[in-house]
mmCIF file of C-alpha atoms in Angstrom:
data_model
loop_
_atom_site.group_PDB
_atom_site.id
_atom_site.type_symbol
_atom_site.label_atom_id
_atom_site.label_comp_id
_atom_site.label_asym_id
_atom_site.label_seq_id
_atom_site.Cartn_x
_atom_site.Cartn_y
_atom_site.Cartn_z
ATOM 1 C CA MET E 293 111.784 84.128 121.022
ATOM 2 C CA HIS E 294 113.679 86.190 123.574
ATOM 3 C CA VAL E 295 117.137 86.095 121.371
ATOM 4 C CA LEU E 296 115.279 86.658 117.869
ATOM 5 C CA VAL E 297 113.527 90.266 119.559
ATOM 6 C CA ASN E 298 116.921 90.813 120.889
ATOM 7 C CA GLU E 299 118.355 90.857 117.483
ATOM 8 C CA LEU E 300 115.599 92.430 115.651
ATOM 9 C CA LEU E 301 115.995 95.421 118.339
ATOM 10 C CA SER E 302 119.657 95.770 117.400
ATOM 11 C CA LEU E 303 118.667 95.711 113.843
ATOM 12 C CA TRP E 304 116.258 98.288 114.101
ATOM 13 C CA THR E 305 117.805 100.430 116.566
ATOM 14 C CA HIS E 306 121.869 100.500 115.091
ATOM 15 C CA GLY E 307 121.357 98.753 111.877
ATOM 16 C CA VAL E 308 124.072 96.883 110.203
ATOM 17 C CA ASN E 309 126.484 98.240 107.541
ATOM 18 C CA ILE E 310 126.254 96.029 104.139
ATOM 19 C CA VAL E 311 129.051 96.627 101.699
ATOM 20 C CA THR E 312 128.621 96.352 98.039
ATOM 21 C CA PRO E 313 130.594 96.908 94.898
ATOM 22 C CA ARG E 314 128.549 100.304 94.413
ATOM 23 C CA TYR E 315 129.096 101.228 98.099
ATOM 24 C CA PRO E 316 132.352 99.931 98.956
ATOM 25 C CA LYS E 317 132.344 102.000 102.388
ATOM 26 C CA GLY E 318 128.746 100.119 103.084
ATOM 27 C CA ARG E 319 125.574 101.290 103.610
ATOM 28 C CA LEU E 320 123.620 101.404 106.813
ATOM 29 C CA VAL E 321 120.602 99.075 106.599
ATOM 30 C CA ARG E 322 117.899 98.720 109.426
ATOM 31 C CA VAL E 323 115.574 95.799 109.562
ATOM 32 C CA ALA E 324 112.021 95.979 110.793
ATOM 33 C CA LEU E 325 109.536 92.685 111.210
ATOM 34 C CA VAL E 326 106.634 94.106 109.378
ATOM 35 C CA GLY E 327 104.485 91.000 109.964
ATOM 36 C CA VAL E 328 103.874 87.529 110.827
ATOM 37 C CA VAL E 329 102.245 84.965 109.090
ATOM 38 C CA CYS E 330 100.903 81.885 110.946
ATOM 39 C CA ASP E 331 97.830 79.734 111.870
ATOM 40 C CA LYS E 332 95.579 80.857 114.524
ATOM 41 C CA PRO E 333 96.919 79.090 117.523
ATOM 42 C CA ALA E 334 100.639 80.338 116.928
ATOM 43 C CA ALA E 335 98.705 83.788 116.396
ATOM 44 C CA HIS E 336 97.429 83.965 119.472
ATOM 45 C CA LYS E 337 100.749 82.649 121.322
ATOM 46 C CA LEU E 338 102.799 84.972 119.398
ATOM 47 C CA GLY E 339 100.671 87.857 119.864
ATOM 48 C CA GLY E 340 99.960 87.449 123.787
ATOM 49 C CA PHE E 341 96.524 86.694 123.030
ATOM 50 C CA GLY E 342 93.884 84.158 125.222
ATOM 51 C CA SER E 343 93.480 81.138 123.647
ATOM 52 C CA HIS E 344 91.684 80.910 120.129
ATOM 53 C CA GLN E 345 89.047 78.711 122.596
ATOM 54 C CA HIS E 346 88.903 81.587 124.875
ATOM 55 C CA THR E 347 85.318 83.594 125.397
ATOM 56 C CA PHE E 348 87.251 86.583 123.893
ATOM 57 C CA PHE E 349 88.976 84.639 121.002
ATOM 58 C CA CYS E 350 89.536 87.467 118.234
ATOM 59 C CA THR E 351 92.721 89.390 117.860
ATOM 60 C CA ARG E 352 91.208 92.478 116.490
ATOM 61 C CA CYS E 353 88.154 92.625 118.439
ATOM 62 C CA TRP E 354 86.090 91.979 121.621
ATOM 63 C CA VAL E 355 83.584 89.793 120.111
ATOM 64 C CA LYS E 356 82.478 86.977 122.389
ATOM 65 C CA GLN E 357 82.464 83.185 121.594
ATOM 66 C CA ASP E 358 79.016 82.895 121.671
ATOM 67 C CA LEU E 359 78.281 85.882 119.455
ATOM 68 C CA LYS E 360 80.743 85.008 116.822
ATOM 69 C CA SER E 361 77.900 83.416 114.771
ATOM 70 C CA THR E 362 75.709 86.533 114.873
ATOM 71 C CA PRO E 363 75.043 88.927 111.958
ATOM 72 C CA GLN E 364 76.618 91.471 114.275
ATOM 73 C CA SER E 365 79.946 89.949 114.194
ATOM 74 C CA PHE E 366 80.112 90.329 110.395
ATOM 75 C CA ALA E 367 78.898 93.860 110.439
ATOM 76 C CA LYS E 368 81.951 96.726 110.199
ATOM 77 C CA ASP E 369 82.512 97.797 113.740
ATOM 78 C CA GLY E 370 79.930 95.111 115.330
ATOM 79 C CA PHE E 371 82.156 94.990 118.136
ATOM 80 C CA ARG E 372 84.621 97.141 119.869
ATOM 81 C CA ALA E 373 88.095 96.918 118.434
ATOM 82 C CA LEU E 374 91.009 95.726 120.494
ATOM 83 C CA THR E 375 94.186 98.332 119.900
ATOM 84 C CA ASN E 376 97.483 97.902 120.042
ATOM 85 C CA ASP E 377 97.837 100.290 122.824
ATOM 86 C CA GLU E 378 95.247 98.638 125.100
ATOM 87 C CA HIS E 379 96.563 95.232 124.109
ATOM 88 C CA ARG E 380 100.178 96.470 125.171
ATOM 89 C CA SER E 381 98.648 97.839 128.333
ATOM 90 C CA HIS E 382 97.294 94.414 129.380
ATOM 91 C CA MET E 383 100.444 92.597 128.563
ATOM 92 C CA SER E 384 102.376 95.151 131.225
ATOM 93 C CA ASN E 385 99.731 94.481 133.647
ATOM 94 C CA TYR E 386 100.183 90.666 133.156
ATOM 95 C CA LEU E 387 103.645 90.916 133.957
ATOM 96 C CA LYS E 388 102.829 92.617 136.876
ATOM 97 C CA CYS E 389 101.070 89.303 138.496
ATOM 98 C CA GLN E 390 103.090 87.695 140.912
ATOM 99 C CA THR E 391 101.861 84.249 140.953
ATOM 100 C CA LYS E 392 100.594 81.678 138.809
ATOM 101 C CA THR E 393 96.897 82.061 140.144
ATOM 102 C CA ALA E 394 97.198 85.731 139.406
ATOM 103 C CA ARG E 395 98.202 85.085 135.828
ATOM 104 C CA ASP E 396 95.667 82.542 135.220
ATOM 105 C CA ASP E 397 93.077 84.815 136.454
ATOM 106 C CA PHE E 398 94.540 87.836 134.437
ATOM 107 C CA VAL E 399 94.204 85.636 131.298
ATOM 108 C CA LYS E 400 90.684 84.658 132.154
ATOM 109 C CA ASN E 401 89.706 88.151 132.516
ATOM 110 C CA PHE E 402 91.621 90.057 129.690
ATOM 111 C CA ALA E 403 92.527 87.493 127.186
ATOM 112 C CA THR E 404 96.019 88.588 127.248
ATOM 113 C CA ARG E 405 99.291 87.060 128.031
ATOM 114 C CA TRP E 406 103.312 88.402 127.748
ATOM 115 C CA SER E 407 104.469 88.453 124.546
ATOM 116 C CA GLU E 408 108.260 89.090 123.582
ATOM 117 C CA LEU E 409 107.085 90.833 120.177
ATOM 118 C CA SER E 410 105.661 93.900 122.266
ATOM 119 C CA ARG E 411 109.548 94.559 123.432
ATOM 120 C CA LEU E 412 109.340 95.899 119.462
ATOM 121 C CA PRO E 413 108.272 99.470 119.569
ATOM 122 C CA TYR E 414 107.340 99.594 116.003
ATOM 123 C CA PHE E 415 105.183 96.240 115.987
ATOM 124 C CA ASP E 416 101.406 96.797 116.262
ATOM 125 C CA MET E 417 100.511 93.216 117.848
ATOM 126 C CA CYS E 418 96.743 93.646 116.577
ATOM 127 C CA ARG E 419 97.377 94.269 112.914
ATOM 128 C CA MET E 420 101.157 92.883 111.918
ATOM 129 C CA ILE E 421 100.220 89.203 112.964
ATOM 130 C CA VAL E 422 97.981 87.631 110.152
ATOM 131 C CA VAL E 423 96.289 84.273 110.107
ATOM 132 C CA ASP E 424 96.987 82.484 107.084
ATOM 133 C CA PRO E 425 94.215 82.017 105.063
ATOM 134 C CA MET E 426 95.655 78.926 102.933
ATOM 135 C CA ARG E 427 95.611 76.985 106.038
ATOM 136 C CA ASN E 428 91.687 77.683 106.788
ATOM 137 C CA LEU E 429 91.142 76.232 102.911
ATOM 138 C CA PHE E 430 93.200 73.248 103.514
ATOM 139 C CA LEU E 431 91.418 72.370 106.906
ATOM 140 C CA GLY E 432 87.944 73.196 105.324
ATOM 141 C CA LEU E 433 87.200 75.929 107.747
ATOM 142 C CA VAL E 434 86.240 78.369 105.187
ATOM 143 C CA LYS E 435 83.738 75.775 103.918
ATOM 144 C CA SER E 436 82.299 75.862 107.400
ATOM 145 C CA HIS E 437 82.151 79.434 107.692
ATOM 146 C CA PHE E 438 80.375 79.939 104.351
ATOM 147 C CA TYR E 439 77.834 77.225 104.906
ATOM 148 C CA HIS E 440 77.463 77.359 108.815
ATOM 149 C CA ILE E 441 77.545 80.834 109.342
ATOM 150 C CA TRP E 442 76.987 82.795 106.665
ATOM 151 C CA ALA E 443 74.357 80.743 104.354
ATOM 152 C CA GLN E 444 72.382 79.274 107.246
ATOM 153 C CA LEU E 445 72.063 82.153 108.980
ATOM 154 C CA LYS E 446 71.263 84.281 106.065
ATOM 155 C CA VAL E 447 73.948 86.687 106.676
ATOM 156 C CA LEU E 448 74.637 86.364 102.631
ATOM 157 C CA ARG E 449 71.190 86.800 100.755
ATOM 158 C CA LYS E 450 70.524 84.329 98.390
ATOM 159 C CA THR E 451 69.594 87.056 95.255
ATOM 160 C CA LYS E 452 72.664 89.075 95.944
ATOM 161 C CA GLU E 453 75.688 88.322 97.661
ATOM 162 C CA LEU E 454 75.520 84.419 97.763
ATOM 163 C CA ARG E 455 74.748 84.226 94.029
ATOM 164 C CA ARG E 456 77.560 86.622 93.301
ATOM 165 C CA LEU E 457 79.986 84.577 95.465
ATOM 166 C CA HIS E 458 78.813 81.047 93.472
ATOM 167 C CA SER E 459 79.771 83.434 90.214
ATOM 168 C CA LEU E 460 83.102 84.238 91.577
ATOM 169 C CA LEU E 461 83.591 80.743 92.604
ATOM 170 C CA ALA E 462 83.118 79.276 89.345
ATOM 171 C CA GLU E 463 85.379 81.766 87.805
ATOM 172 C CA VAL E 464 88.078 80.724 89.885
ATOM 173 C CA CYS E 465 87.293 76.729 89.394
ATOM 174 C CA THR E 466 87.263 77.523 85.525
ATOM 175 C CA LEU E 467 90.769 79.486 85.623
ATOM 176 C CA TYR E 468 92.009 76.636 87.579
ATOM 177 C CA TYR E 469 90.826 74.055 84.986
ATOM 178 C CA LEU E 470 91.863 75.944 82.032
ATOM 179 C CA THR E 471 95.547 76.712 83.518
ATOM 180 C CA PHE E 472 96.280 73.057 85.085
ATOM 181 C CA SER E 473 94.621 71.279 82.451
ATOM 182 C CA SER E 474 96.660 72.966 79.551
ATOM 183 C CA GLY E 475 99.988 71.947 80.726
ATOM 184 C CA TYR E 476 101.542 75.282 82.586
#
């Protein structure tokens, strides 16, 4: 990761001159990593976040593991947001830990490790690392979230949100059937 970030820093700072037929003397092109899309464990590893099983498991806010199934966790601003500045500050403090025990204690308290991506000055650690939703669909996690959390805890009301969601799913299933059964 260190080598990749070094290359990205060079491409961001100095750029590269690209020669084309239209620009025989070349054009300066700068490169920026604008996002990383990965599964949840990789998002935590790449972003310097604690484990996805940590008490503070979320990469966007300070919700605790034991509160993730509560209605508060589905409310906008239900928990204090984790900011890029705050996360970077924790990563800097992590680097100051001299021993493995000190680093382990720090991770336990702040759910933060060092990440090479934090060397990119433009990269927002909390907003530019995205968990791929398709992986969640294939693993069946979406069904679990919808049923066990949103439906059983009555976060979605039967006569409002749940009915609308079923309607949308029926439309998606119909479109899928029509698209793939017609030979396209």
